Amino acid sequence: DADVTQTPRNRITKTGKRIMLECSQTKGHDRMYWYRQDPGLGLRLIYYSFDVKDINKGEISDGYSVSRQAQAKFSLSLESAIPNQTALYFCATSRAGNGYTFGSGTRLTVV
Amino acid sequence: AQSVAQPEDQVNVAEGNPLTVKCTYSVSGNPYLFWYVQYPNRGLQFLLKYITGDNLVKGSYGFEAEFNKSQTSFHLKKPSALVSDSALYFCAVRESGANNLFFGTGTRLTVIP
């Protein structure tokens, strides 16, 4: 089993729909992150969480919300999806001072 | 504020030749520097990191990177490229005391047989 699991792997949704992307980890890491990847823009941070009671906005949090349901689970929601949220979304985990472990990504298409 | 630049969107190299993927950074304090690789339809995989100590850092798959404080660079290198090294490479930086990594825009490496 993967250390960081993202579901779904692919999703097509319509404009205006609510969608949730889920991330779970077996690394035992306290820190979790959501990034989106767009061609030519690299990875941009959406939200991050250092423990269950800690949620922080990243560079591009508008239009997104998150929930840290447990140390091992961190979900990303798009309350009302729009086409420019079409991207590849990555969840990552880490311990303080260390590098990140990434999930395999969720490819989201908003039509 | 922290930032990282990967000046080349694309690098092409012949199989067996040495490769270099460039990265420069800007931080207020001491940098923590990382390289990640992304293969098609996969997440990012950790290659190597520099926190402190020797300026030459060795990582996975025969890659290494040299930290150069005066030039604020952390270029990724490999002595002999393989076709299987073809992928998207990301440099990332975090300044000490900061909360998260800041990624470059990525460099696509193509190794030509």
mmCIF file of C-alpha atoms in Angstrom:
data_model
loop_
_atom_site.group_PDB
_atom_site.id
_atom_site.type_symbol
_atom_site.label_atom_id
_atom_site.label_comp_id
_atom_site.label_asym_id
_atom_site.label_seq_id
_atom_site.Cartn_x
_atom_site.Cartn_y
_atom_site.Cartn_z
ATOM 1 C CA ASP A 1 0.000 0.000 0.000
ATOM 2 C CA ALA A 2 1.143 3.536 -0.758
ATOM 3 C CA ASP A 3 2.330 5.705 2.123
ATOM 4 C CA VAL A 4 0.157 8.591 0.925
ATOM 5 C CA THR A 5 -3.089 7.672 -0.823
ATOM 6 C CA GLN A 6 -5.226 10.088 -2.776
ATOM 7 C CA THR A 7 -8.750 9.414 -3.985
ATOM 8 C CA PRO A 8 -10.075 9.679 -6.589
ATOM 9 C CA ARG A 9 -7.220 9.394 -9.126
ATOM 10 C CA ASN A 10 -9.237 11.118 -11.802
ATOM 11 C CA ARG A 11 -12.434 13.117 -11.679
ATOM 12 C CA ILE A 12 -14.505 15.077 -14.141
ATOM 13 C CA THR A 13 -17.082 17.397 -12.645
ATOM 14 C CA LYS A 14 -19.376 20.162 -13.824
ATOM 15 C CA THR A 15 -19.053 23.841 -13.055
ATOM 16 C CA GLY A 16 -20.802 24.729 -9.825
ATOM 17 C CA LYS A 17 -20.619 21.260 -8.298
ATOM 18 C CA ARG A 18 -19.091 20.574 -4.907
ATOM 19 C CA ILE A 19 -16.269 18.083 -4.906
ATOM 20 C CA MET A 20 -14.027 16.600 -2.247
ATOM 21 C CA LEU A 21 -10.562 15.167 -2.759
ATOM 22 C CA GLU A 22 -9.313 12.874 -0.045
ATOM 23 C CA CYS A 23 -5.872 12.087 1.272
ATOM 24 C CA SER A 24 -4.794 9.537 3.837
ATOM 25 C CA GLN A 25 -1.323 8.579 5.042
ATOM 26 C CA THR A 26 0.348 5.753 6.897
ATOM 27 C CA LYS A 27 3.647 7.599 7.475
ATOM 28 C CA GLY A 28 2.673 8.853 10.918
ATOM 29 C CA HIS A 29 3.635 12.365 9.849
ATOM 30 C CA ASP A 30 2.072 15.291 11.643
ATOM 31 C CA ARG A 31 2.172 17.720 8.739
ATOM 32 C CA MET A 32 -0.025 17.512 5.643
ATOM 33 C CA TYR A 33 -0.293 19.723 2.577
ATOM 34 C CA TRP A 34 -2.387 20.238 -0.529
ATOM 35 C CA TYR A 35 -0.759 21.524 -3.714
ATOM 36 C CA ARG A 36 -2.000 22.040 -7.226
ATOM 37 C CA GLN A 37 0.203 21.599 -10.279
ATOM 38 C CA ASP A 38 -0.338 23.529 -13.485
ATOM 39 C CA PRO A 39 1.896 23.388 -16.570
ATOM 40 C CA GLY A 40 4.597 26.056 -16.392
ATOM 41 C CA LEU A 41 3.629 27.093 -12.874
ATOM 42 C CA GLY A 42 5.065 24.254 -10.852
ATOM 43 C CA LEU A 43 3.412 23.376 -7.563
ATOM 44 C CA ARG A 44 1.487 25.981 -5.610
ATOM 45 C CA LEU A 45 0.431 25.516 -2.018
ATOM 46 C CA ILE A 46 -3.301 25.604 -1.312
ATOM 47 C CA TYR A 47 -3.550 24.717 2.392
ATOM 48 C CA TYR A 48 -1.421 23.047 5.022
ATOM 49 C CA SER A 49 -1.948 21.598 8.466
ATOM 50 C CA PHE A 50 0.580 20.856 11.189
ATOM 51 C CA ASP A 51 -1.808 18.885 13.375
ATOM 52 C CA VAL A 52 -5.503 18.113 13.699
ATOM 53 C CA LYS A 53 -6.354 21.514 15.173
ATOM 54 C CA ASP A 54 -4.118 23.521 12.890
ATOM 55 C CA ILE A 55 -5.190 24.734 9.421
ATOM 56 C CA ASN A 56 -3.314 27.357 7.420
ATOM 57 C CA LYS A 57 -3.899 29.032 4.079
ATOM 58 C CA GLY A 58 -1.280 28.737 1.377
ATOM 59 C CA GLU A 59 -0.629 30.851 -1.709
ATOM 60 C CA ILE A 60 -3.876 30.093 -3.516
ATOM 61 C CA SER A 61 -6.562 29.153 -0.983
ATOM 62 C CA ASP A 62 -9.468 31.100 -2.539
ATOM 63 C CA GLY A 63 -12.189 28.740 -3.738
ATOM 64 C CA TYR A 64 -10.911 25.856 -1.617
ATOM 65 C CA SER A 65 -11.467 24.583 1.913
ATOM 66 C CA VAL A 66 -9.900 21.746 3.882
ATOM 67 C CA SER A 67 -10.651 19.469 6.779
ATOM 68 C CA ARG A 68 -8.151 17.573 8.939
ATOM 69 C CA GLN A 69 -10.386 14.805 10.224
ATOM 70 C CA ALA A 70 -7.574 12.899 11.923
ATOM 71 C CA GLN A 71 -3.789 12.930 11.942
ATOM 72 C CA ALA A 72 -3.849 10.589 8.965
ATOM 73 C CA LYS A 73 -6.587 12.273 6.914
ATOM 74 C CA PHE A 74 -6.664 15.620 5.163
ATOM 75 C CA SER A 75 -9.379 16.406 2.614
ATOM 76 C CA LEU A 76 -9.654 19.250 0.124
ATOM 77 C CA SER A 77 -13.016 20.604 -0.994
ATOM 78 C CA LEU A 78 -14.048 22.773 -3.886
ATOM 79 C CA GLU A 79 -17.358 24.251 -2.786
ATOM 80 C CA SER A 80 -18.387 25.384 -6.264
ATOM 81 C CA ALA A 81 -15.976 24.141 -8.898
ATOM 82 C CA ILE A 82 -14.958 26.402 -11.782
ATOM 83 C CA PRO A 83 -13.018 25.525 -14.957
ATOM 84 C CA ASN A 84 -9.800 27.266 -13.878
ATOM 85 C CA GLN A 85 -9.590 24.797 -11.007
ATOM 86 C CA THR A 86 -8.814 22.121 -13.573
ATOM 87 C CA ALA A 87 -5.400 20.868 -12.474
ATOM 88 C CA LEU A 88 -3.418 18.046 -10.952
ATOM 89 C CA TYR A 89 -3.769 18.054 -7.170
ATOM 90 C CA PHE A 90 -1.187 16.579 -4.823
ATOM 91 C CA CYS A 91 -1.322 15.774 -1.160
ATOM 92 C CA ALA A 92 1.971 15.602 0.735
ATOM 93 C CA THR A 93 3.092 14.802 4.261
ATOM 94 C CA SER A 94 6.188 15.570 6.276
ATOM 95 C CA ARG A 95 7.805 15.697 9.666
ATOM 96 C CA ALA A 96 9.268 18.960 10.861
ATOM 97 C CA GLY A 97 12.535 19.752 9.094
ATOM 98 C CA ASN A 98 12.283 16.919 6.596
ATOM 99 C CA GLY A 99 11.296 16.626 2.956
ATOM 100 C CA TYR A 100 7.863 15.708 1.754
ATOM 101 C CA THR A 101 6.245 12.419 0.761
ATOM 102 C CA PHE A 102 3.749 12.914 -2.051
ATOM 103 C CA GLY A 103 0.669 11.027 -3.107
ATOM 104 C CA SER A 104 0.162 10.008 -6.729
ATOM 105 C CA GLY A 105 -2.130 12.913 -7.442
ATOM 106 C CA THR A 106 -5.736 13.556 -8.442
ATOM 107 C CA ARG A 107 -6.392 14.829 -11.934
ATOM 108 C CA LEU A 108 -9.443 17.079 -11.733
ATOM 109 C CA THR A 109 -11.254 18.404 -14.776
ATOM 110 C CA VAL A 110 -14.029 20.967 -14.364
ATOM 111 C CA VAL A 111 -16.227 21.314 -17.451
ATOM 112 C CA ALA B 1 10.413 35.912 1.224
ATOM 113 C CA GLN B 2 11.655 32.679 -0.240
ATOM 114 C CA SER B 3 11.728 31.872 -3.932
ATOM 115 C CA VAL B 4 13.350 29.432 -6.289
ATOM 116 C CA ALA B 5 14.086 29.674 -10.005
ATOM 117 C CA GLN B 6 14.652 26.968 -12.541
ATOM 118 C CA PRO B 7 15.800 28.942 -15.566
ATOM 119 C CA GLU B 8 15.400 26.119 -18.090
ATOM 120 C CA ASP B 9 11.994 24.705 -18.958
ATOM 121 C CA GLN B 10 13.602 21.942 -20.996
ATOM 122 C CA VAL B 11 17.005 20.241 -20.973
ATOM 123 C CA ASN B 12 18.039 17.719 -23.603
ATOM 124 C CA VAL B 13 21.096 15.529 -23.197
ATOM 125 C CA ALA B 14 22.459 12.504 -24.998
ATOM 126 C CA GLU B 15 22.528 9.190 -23.177
ATOM 127 C CA GLY B 16 25.868 8.682 -21.461
ATOM 128 C CA ASN B 17 26.656 12.397 -21.287
ATOM 129 C CA PRO B 18 26.737 14.342 -18.034
ATOM 130 C CA LEU B 19 23.607 16.287 -17.174
ATOM 131 C CA THR B 20 22.969 19.442 -15.175
ATOM 132 C CA VAL B 21 19.606 20.867 -14.148
ATOM 133 C CA LYS B 22 19.938 24.370 -12.756
ATOM 134 C CA CYS B 23 18.347 25.886 -9.674
ATOM 135 C CA THR B 24 18.885 29.192 -7.911
ATOM 136 C CA TYR B 25 17.173 30.321 -4.752
ATOM 137 C CA SER B 26 16.475 33.336 -2.601
ATOM 138 C CA VAL B 27 15.868 33.145 1.139
ATOM 139 C CA SER B 28 16.295 35.443 4.111
ATOM 140 C CA GLY B 29 18.088 32.958 6.325
ATOM 141 C CA ASN B 30 19.739 29.585 5.912
ATOM 142 C CA PRO B 31 18.231 27.499 3.123
ATOM 143 C CA TYR B 32 17.007 23.952 3.186
ATOM 144 C CA LEU B 33 17.155 22.756 -0.423
ATOM 145 C CA PHE B 34 15.543 19.776 -2.104
ATOM 146 C CA TRP B 35 15.277 18.085 -5.469
ATOM 147 C CA TYR B 36 12.283 16.024 -6.520
ATOM 148 C CA VAL B 37 11.579 14.038 -9.679
ATOM 149 C CA GLN B 38 8.191 13.411 -11.271
ATOM 150 C CA TYR B 39 7.662 10.589 -13.737
ATOM 151 C CA PRO B 40 4.552 10.599 -15.964
ATOM 152 C CA ASN B 41 1.301 10.032 -14.065
ATOM 153 C CA ARG B 42 3.140 9.808 -10.767
ATOM 154 C CA GLY B 43 3.620 11.969 -7.703
ATOM 155 C CA LEU B 44 6.873 13.702 -6.877
ATOM 156 C CA GLN B 45 9.660 11.529 -5.528
ATOM 157 C CA PHE B 46 12.400 12.794 -3.238
ATOM 158 C CA LEU B 47 15.906 12.728 -4.749
ATOM 159 C CA LEU B 48 18.138 14.557 -2.290
ATOM 160 C CA LYS B 49 18.378 17.420 0.157
ATOM 161 C CA TYR B 50 20.849 19.877 1.595
ATOM 162 C CA ILE B 51 20.367 20.995 5.181
ATOM 163 C CA THR B 52 23.906 21.608 6.394
ATOM 164 C CA GLY B 53 27.378 20.093 6.087
ATOM 165 C CA ASP B 54 29.149 19.113 2.877
ATOM 166 C CA ASN B 55 28.253 21.227 -0.105
ATOM 167 C CA LEU B 56 28.101 18.175 -2.372
ATOM 168 C CA VAL B 57 25.063 16.084 -1.617
ATOM 169 C CA LYS B 58 24.538 12.609 -3.056
ATOM 170 C CA GLY B 59 21.059 11.240 -3.607
ATOM 171 C CA SER B 60 19.018 8.539 -5.265
ATOM 172 C CA TYR B 61 19.654 7.033 -8.735
ATOM 173 C CA GLY B 62 23.203 8.418 -8.955
ATOM 174 C CA PHE B 63 22.171 12.060 -8.753
ATOM 175 C CA GLU B 64 24.067 14.671 -6.785
ATOM 176 C CA ALA B 65 23.749 18.388 -6.199
ATOM 177 C CA GLU B 66 26.182 21.072 -5.168
ATOM 178 C CA PHE B 67 25.199 23.819 -2.781
ATOM 179 C CA ASN B 68 26.917 27.089 -3.681
ATOM 180 C CA LYS B 69 26.172 29.780 -1.132
ATOM 181 C CA SER B 70 27.908 32.624 -2.971
ATOM 182 C CA GLN B 71 25.969 31.934 -6.159
ATOM 183 C CA THR B 72 22.788 30.908 -4.286
ATOM 184 C CA SER B 73 22.582 27.840 -6.473
ATOM 185 C CA PHE B 74 21.798 24.163 -5.996
ATOM 186 C CA HIS B 75 22.287 22.541 -9.401
ATOM 187 C CA LEU B 76 21.397 18.893 -9.910
ATOM 188 C CA LYS B 77 23.974 16.749 -11.679
ATOM 189 C CA LYS B 78 24.624 13.244 -12.876
ATOM 190 C CA PRO B 79 27.846 12.044 -14.528
ATOM 191 C CA SER B 80 26.202 9.793 -17.114
ATOM 192 C CA ALA B 81 22.577 10.233 -18.144
ATOM 193 C CA LEU B 82 20.205 7.331 -18.736
ATOM 194 C CA VAL B 83 17.123 7.332 -20.936
ATOM 195 C CA SER B 84 15.160 6.390 -17.803
ATOM 196 C CA ASP B 85 16.206 9.701 -16.208
ATOM 197 C CA SER B 86 13.798 11.482 -18.563
ATOM 198 C CA ALA B 87 11.275 13.164 -16.269
ATOM 199 C CA LEU B 88 10.211 16.479 -14.745
ATOM 200 C CA TYR B 89 12.551 17.778 -12.045
ATOM 201 C CA PHE B 90 11.607 20.223 -9.317
ATOM 202 C CA CYS B 91 13.877 22.207 -7.051
ATOM 203 C CA ALA B 92 12.397 23.362 -3.734
ATOM 204 C CA VAL B 93 13.566 25.610 -0.913
ATOM 205 C CA ARG B 94 12.563 26.300 2.649
ATOM 206 C CA GLU B 95 14.291 28.828 4.803
ATOM 207 C CA SER B 96 14.999 27.782 8.364
ATOM 208 C CA GLY B 97 12.053 28.652 10.546
ATOM 209 C CA ALA B 98 9.603 28.749 7.640
ATOM 210 C CA ASN B 99 6.644 26.412 7.537
ATOM 211 C CA ASN B 100 6.658 24.874 4.099
ATOM 212 C CA LEU B 101 8.521 24.255 0.852
ATOM 213 C CA PHE B 102 8.442 26.622 -2.099
ATOM 214 C CA PHE B 103 8.795 24.869 -5.455
ATOM 215 C CA GLY B 104 10.301 25.966 -8.735
ATOM 216 C CA THR B 105 8.363 25.669 -11.970
ATOM 217 C CA GLY B 106 10.123 22.488 -13.001
ATOM 218 C CA THR B 107 12.577 21.445 -15.724
ATOM 219 C CA ARG B 108 11.739 18.707 -18.168
ATOM 220 C CA LEU B 109 14.773 16.533 -18.794
ATOM 221 C CA THR B 110 14.871 14.449 -21.951
ATOM 222 C CA VAL B 111 17.684 11.958 -22.416
ATOM 223 C CA ILE B 112 18.124 11.061 -26.062
ATOM 224 C CA PRO B 113 19.209 7.508 -26.865
#
